[in-house]
């Protein structure tokens, strides 16, 4: 049987990947099943990933996109995101995890005539306070100009740490949380990440994100699909990301499967319905640096 390293790298060789998957599925196994200890390799790949975060200027890889605007968010997030943003009042709060340059928040706050088409997403009513989080500081001058215009308490940009490294007191609570190719796509500790997001979310609030390169909830994966994030249970059986999310207590999870490209994408909305959320634990068993990285997680019993 092939190791998961081959399986993650398989996104570069779809044909091989498919053959491996079929072989593994025939054996009743998920794609993360390991033959050899992976930790030294994981550490090496995580170091490579750090270099991507630290890259600047011409060294930023072309595929590492950090400037998506609000219209892009409206396009890639699940139905209902723009309305949820539009319903927020001026004392409510929106957290954008993995905000890159913070362009979506700048568009949200763009004044009248300067508004990008996506400004309509979120309506023209009162604006919520918005917090952007990024590991690396990717702010441009326009962020500083907007902060000067609005005053510090309306928009905030936090960098230098991962989401998991902030205390709940530091960040406070939010009614809307977004993550577009941010921590949800990049984290090495998926369950800890989701647990933190849910703790930061007010009861009744919504987390909007997407999972790219995952096995689709509706099972309509196309032949030759490329997989980036894979989950398996303790017996090595493949588990879909949405099925895992639906095991979390105190939330309602909605997944919209998109199968119109080679990369299957799940648009995810998680509504918090009560405060005692509990996320089934995952353990990283393989990681390959990239944008996005390839990851395999095993569910702990
Ligand atoms: C590819 S960029 C996406 C930026 C933006 N959302 C966009 O679509 O243009 C990835 C962003 O996620 C951030 N990120 C990755 N893992 C994170 C984590 N665990 N906590 C906070 N930010 C994270 C990176 O620092 C970066 O800002």
PDB file of N, CA and C in Angstrom, residues 61-107:
ATOM      1  N   UNK A  61       4.582  33.203  -3.792  1.00  0.00           N
ATOM      2  CA  UNK A  61       4.169  32.333  -4.903  1.00  0.00           C
ATOM      3  C   UNK A  61       2.868  32.834  -5.538  1.00  0.00           C
ATOM      4  N   UNK A  62       2.794  32.760  -6.853  1.00  0.00           N
ATOM      5  CA  UNK A  62       1.624  33.266  -7.593  1.00  0.00           C
ATOM      6  C   UNK A  62       0.305  32.703  -7.077  1.00  0.00           C
ATOM      7  N   UNK A  63       0.308  31.450  -6.647  1.00  0.00           N
ATOM      8  CA  UNK A  63      -0.944  30.824  -6.218  1.00  0.00           C
ATOM      9  C   UNK A  63      -1.358  31.176  -4.801  1.00  0.00           C
ATOM     10  N   UNK A  64      -0.485  31.883  -4.094  1.00  0.00           N
ATOM     11  CA  UNK A  64      -0.823  32.261  -2.710  1.00  0.00           C
ATOM     12  C   UNK A  64      -1.523  33.629  -2.765  1.00  0.00           C
ATOM     13  N   UNK A  65      -2.848  33.587  -2.917  1.00  0.00           N
ATOM     14  CA  UNK A  65      -3.636  34.803  -3.155  1.00  0.00           C
ATOM     15  C   UNK A  65      -4.038  35.421  -1.814  1.00  0.00           C
ATOM     16  N   UNK A  66      -3.742  36.706  -1.630  1.00  0.00           N
ATOM     17  CA  UNK A  66      -4.028  37.323  -0.330  1.00  0.00           C
ATOM     18  C   UNK A  66      -4.899  38.576  -0.458  1.00  0.00           C
ATOM     19  N   UNK A  67      -5.447  38.805  -1.658  1.00  0.00           N
ATOM     20  CA  UNK A  67      -6.176  40.075  -1.837  1.00  0.00           C
ATOM     21  C   UNK A  67      -7.604  39.896  -2.340  1.00  0.00           C
ATOM     22  N   UNK A  68      -8.238  38.798  -1.997  1.00  0.00           N
ATOM     23  CA  UNK A  68      -9.635  38.632  -2.439  1.00  0.00           C
ATOM     24  C   UNK A  68     -10.502  39.684  -1.763  1.00  0.00           C
ATOM     25  N   UNK A  69     -11.408  40.251  -2.571  1.00  0.00           N
ATOM     26  CA  UNK A  69     -12.303  41.277  -2.056  1.00  0.00           C
ATOM     27  C   UNK A  69     -13.624  40.686  -1.592  1.00  0.00           C
ATOM     28  N   UNK A  70     -14.521  41.555  -1.163  1.00  0.00           N
ATOM     29  CA  UNK A  70     -15.810  41.102  -0.632  1.00  0.00           C
ATOM     30  C   UNK A  70     -16.650  40.403  -1.706  1.00  0.00           C
ATOM     31  N   UNK A  71     -16.516  40.858  -2.957  1.00  0.00           N
ATOM     32  CA  UNK A  71     -17.288  40.201  -4.025  1.00  0.00           C
ATOM     33  C   UNK A  71     -16.788  38.763  -4.210  1.00  0.00           C
ATOM     34  N   UNK A  72     -15.481  38.544  -4.028  1.00  0.00           N
ATOM     35  CA  UNK A  72     -14.953  37.172  -4.116  1.00  0.00           C
ATOM     36  C   UNK A  72     -15.493  36.337  -2.958  1.00  0.00           C
ATOM     37  N   UNK A  73     -15.549  36.928  -1.779  1.00  0.00           N
ATOM     38  CA  UNK A  73     -16.091  36.207  -0.618  1.00  0.00           C
ATOM     39  C   UNK A  73     -17.556  35.824  -0.896  1.00  0.00           C
ATOM     40  N   UNK A  74     -18.314  36.794  -1.466  1.00  0.00           N
ATOM     41  CA  UNK A  74     -19.731  36.535  -1.757  1.00  0.00           C
ATOM     42  C   UNK A  74     -19.865  35.369  -2.726  1.00  0.00           C
ATOM     43  N   UNK A  75     -18.915  35.278  -3.644  1.00  0.00           N
ATOM     44  CA  UNK A  75     -18.969  34.233  -4.661  1.00  0.00           C
ATOM     45  C   UNK A  75     -18.615  32.856  -4.091  1.00  0.00           C
ATOM     46  N   UNK A  76     -17.613  32.808  -3.206  1.00  0.00           N
ATOM     47  CA  UNK A  76     -17.140  31.489  -2.757  1.00  0.00           C
ATOM     48  C   UNK A  76     -17.784  31.000  -1.456  1.00  0.00           C
ATOM     49  N   UNK A  77     -18.427  31.890  -0.723  1.00  0.00           N
ATOM     50  CA  UNK A  77     -19.034  31.433   0.538  1.00  0.00           C
ATOM     51  C   UNK A  77     -20.481  31.028   0.301  1.00  0.00           C
ATOM     52  N   UNK A  78     -21.052  30.319   1.269  1.00  0.00           N
ATOM     53  CA  UNK A  78     -22.380  29.756   1.047  1.00  0.00           C
ATOM     54  C   UNK A  78     -23.451  30.843   1.027  1.00  0.00           C
ATOM     55  N   UNK A  79     -24.553  30.510   0.393  1.00  0.00           N
ATOM     56  CA  UNK A  79     -25.699  31.389   0.283  1.00  0.00           C
ATOM     57  C   UNK A  79     -26.044  31.883   1.687  1.00  0.00           C
ATOM     58  N   UNK A  80     -26.354  33.133   1.808  1.00  0.00           N
ATOM     59  CA  UNK A  80     -26.746  33.630   3.132  1.00  0.00           C
ATOM     60  C   UNK A  80     -25.663  34.449   3.788  1.00  0.00           C
ATOM     61  N   UNK A  81     -24.416  34.359   3.283  1.00  0.00           N
ATOM     62  CA  UNK A  81     -23.331  35.116   3.920  1.00  0.00           C
ATOM     63  C   UNK A  81     -23.586  36.627   3.831  1.00  0.00           C
ATOM     64  N   UNK A  82     -23.923  37.123   2.635  1.00  0.00           N
ATOM     65  CA  UNK A  82     -24.099  38.579   2.469  1.00  0.00           C
ATOM     66  C   UNK A  82     -25.271  39.075   3.325  1.00  0.00           C
ATOM     67  N   UNK A  83     -26.336  38.292   3.379  1.00  0.00           N
ATOM     68  CA  UNK A  83     -27.495  38.694   4.197  1.00  0.00           C
ATOM     69  C   UNK A  83     -27.115  38.739   5.670  1.00  0.00           C
ATOM     70  N   UNK A  84     -26.333  37.746   6.103  1.00  0.00           N
ATOM     71  CA  UNK A  84     -25.916  37.708   7.517  1.00  0.00           C
ATOM     72  C   UNK A  84     -25.086  38.948   7.848  1.00  0.00           C
ATOM     73  N   UNK A  85     -24.218  39.326   6.916  1.00  0.00           N
ATOM     74  CA  UNK A  85     -23.391  40.521   7.122  1.00  0.00           C
ATOM     75  C   UNK A  85     -24.286  41.765   7.153  1.00  0.00           C
ATOM     76  N   UNK A  86     -25.279  41.770   6.285  1.00  0.00           N
ATOM     77  CA  UNK A  86     -26.196  42.916   6.185  1.00  0.00           C
ATOM     78  C   UNK A  86     -27.072  43.086   7.416  1.00  0.00           C
ATOM     79  N   UNK A  87     -27.303  42.000   8.128  1.00  0.00           N
ATOM     80  CA  UNK A  87     -28.166  42.071   9.322  1.00  0.00           C
ATOM     81  C   UNK A  87     -27.420  42.595  10.551  1.00  0.00           C
ATOM     82  N   UNK A  88     -26.083  42.685  10.461  1.00  0.00           N
ATOM     83  CA  UNK A  88     -25.319  43.109  11.638  1.00  0.00           C
ATOM     84  C   UNK A  88     -25.555  44.579  11.959  1.00  0.00           C
ATOM     85  N   UNK A  89     -25.601  44.868  13.245  1.00  0.00           N
ATOM     86  CA  UNK A  89     -25.736  46.256  13.692  1.00  0.00           C
ATOM     87  C   UNK A  89     -24.364  46.851  13.985  1.00  0.00           C
ATOM     88  N   UNK A  90     -24.335  48.132  14.332  1.00  0.00           N
ATOM     89  CA  UNK A  90     -23.036  48.810  14.491  1.00  0.00           C
ATOM     90  C   UNK A  90     -22.257  48.325  15.719  1.00  0.00           C
ATOM     91  N   UNK A  91     -22.946  47.673  16.676  1.00  0.00           N
ATOM     92  CA  UNK A  91     -22.168  47.160  17.819  1.00  0.00           C
ATOM     93  C   UNK A  91     -21.845  45.670  17.666  1.00  0.00           C
ATOM     94  N   UNK A  92     -22.303  45.065  16.535  1.00  0.00           N
ATOM     95  CA  UNK A  92     -21.960  43.657  16.282  1.00  0.00           C
ATOM     96  C   UNK A  92     -20.531  43.559  15.737  1.00  0.00           C
ATOM     97  N   UNK A  93     -20.026  42.291  15.646  1.00  0.00           N
ATOM     98  CA  UNK A  93     -18.631  42.113  15.238  1.00  0.00           C
ATOM     99  C   UNK A  93     -18.481  40.997  14.209  1.00  0.00           C
ATOM    100  N   UNK A  94     -17.589  41.242  13.226  1.00  0.00           N
ATOM    101  CA  UNK A  94     -17.266  40.271  12.169  1.00  0.00           C
ATOM    102  C   UNK A  94     -15.773  39.968  12.267  1.00  0.00           C
ATOM    103  N   UNK A  95     -15.443  38.675  12.339  1.00  0.00           N
ATOM    104  CA  UNK A  95     -14.038  38.250  12.357  1.00  0.00           C
ATOM    105  C   UNK A  95     -13.707  37.561  11.036  1.00  0.00           C
ATOM    106  N   UNK A  96     -12.654  38.026  10.360  1.00  0.00           N
ATOM    107  CA  UNK A  96     -12.189  37.361   9.140  1.00  0.00           C
ATOM    108  C   UNK A  96     -10.853  36.682   9.445  1.00  0.00           C
ATOM    109  N   UNK A  97     -10.883  35.353   9.514  1.00  0.00           N
ATOM    110  CA  UNK A  97      -9.667  34.595   9.859  1.00  0.00           C
ATOM    111  C   UNK A  97      -8.882  34.290   8.583  1.00  0.00           C
ATOM    112  N   UNK A  98      -7.619  34.636   8.590  1.00  0.00           N
ATOM    113  CA  UNK A  98      -6.797  34.416   7.388  1.00  0.00           C
ATOM    114  C   UNK A  98      -7.131  35.479   6.368  1.00  0.00           C
ATOM    115  N   UNK A  99      -7.076  36.730   6.809  1.00  0.00           N
ATOM    116  CA  UNK A  99      -7.604  37.847   6.015  1.00  0.00           C
ATOM    117  C   UNK A  99      -6.641  38.336   4.937  1.00  0.00           C
ATOM    118  N   UNK A 100      -5.395  37.890   4.934  1.00  0.00           N
ATOM    119  CA  UNK A 100      -4.442  38.381   3.934  1.00  0.00           C
ATOM    120  C   UNK A 100      -4.283  39.898   4.047  1.00  0.00           C
ATOM    121  N   UNK A 101      -4.565  40.590   2.964  1.00  0.00           N
ATOM    122  CA  UNK A 101      -4.451  42.068   2.983  1.00  0.00           C
ATOM    123  C   UNK A 101      -5.656  42.736   3.658  1.00  0.00           C
ATOM    124  N   UNK A 102      -6.686  41.967   3.929  1.00  0.00           N
ATOM    125  CA  UNK A 102      -7.888  42.530   4.561  1.00  0.00           C
ATOM    126  C   UNK A 102      -8.781  43.250   3.549  1.00  0.00           C
ATOM    127  N   UNK A 103      -8.654  42.859   2.270  1.00  0.00           N
ATOM    128  CA  UNK A 103      -9.403  43.562   1.220  1.00  0.00           C
ATOM    129  C   UNK A 103     -10.924  43.424   1.401  1.00  0.00           C
ATOM    130  N   UNK A 104     -11.389  42.264   1.872  1.00  0.00           N
ATOM    131  CA  UNK A 104     -12.846  42.068   2.027  1.00  0.00           C
ATOM    132  C   UNK A 104     -13.397  43.077   3.033  1.00  0.00           C
ATOM    133  N   UNK A 105     -12.650  43.307   4.108  1.00  0.00           N
ATOM    134  CA  UNK A 105     -13.106  44.266   5.128  1.00  0.00           C
ATOM    135  C   UNK A 105     -13.025  45.691   4.566  1.00  0.00           C
ATOM    136  N   UNK A 106     -11.982  45.980   3.786  1.00  0.00           N
ATOM    137  CA  UNK A 106     -11.874  47.318   3.182  1.00  0.00           C
ATOM    138  C   UNK A 106     -13.060  47.567   2.250  1.00  0.00           C
ATOM    139  N   UNK A 107     -13.447  46.556   1.468  1.00  0.00           N
ATOM    140  CA  UNK A 107     -14.594  46.708   0.554  1.00  0.00           C
ATOM    141  C   UNK A 107     -15.880  46.939   1.342  1.00  0.00           C
TER     142      UNK A 107
END
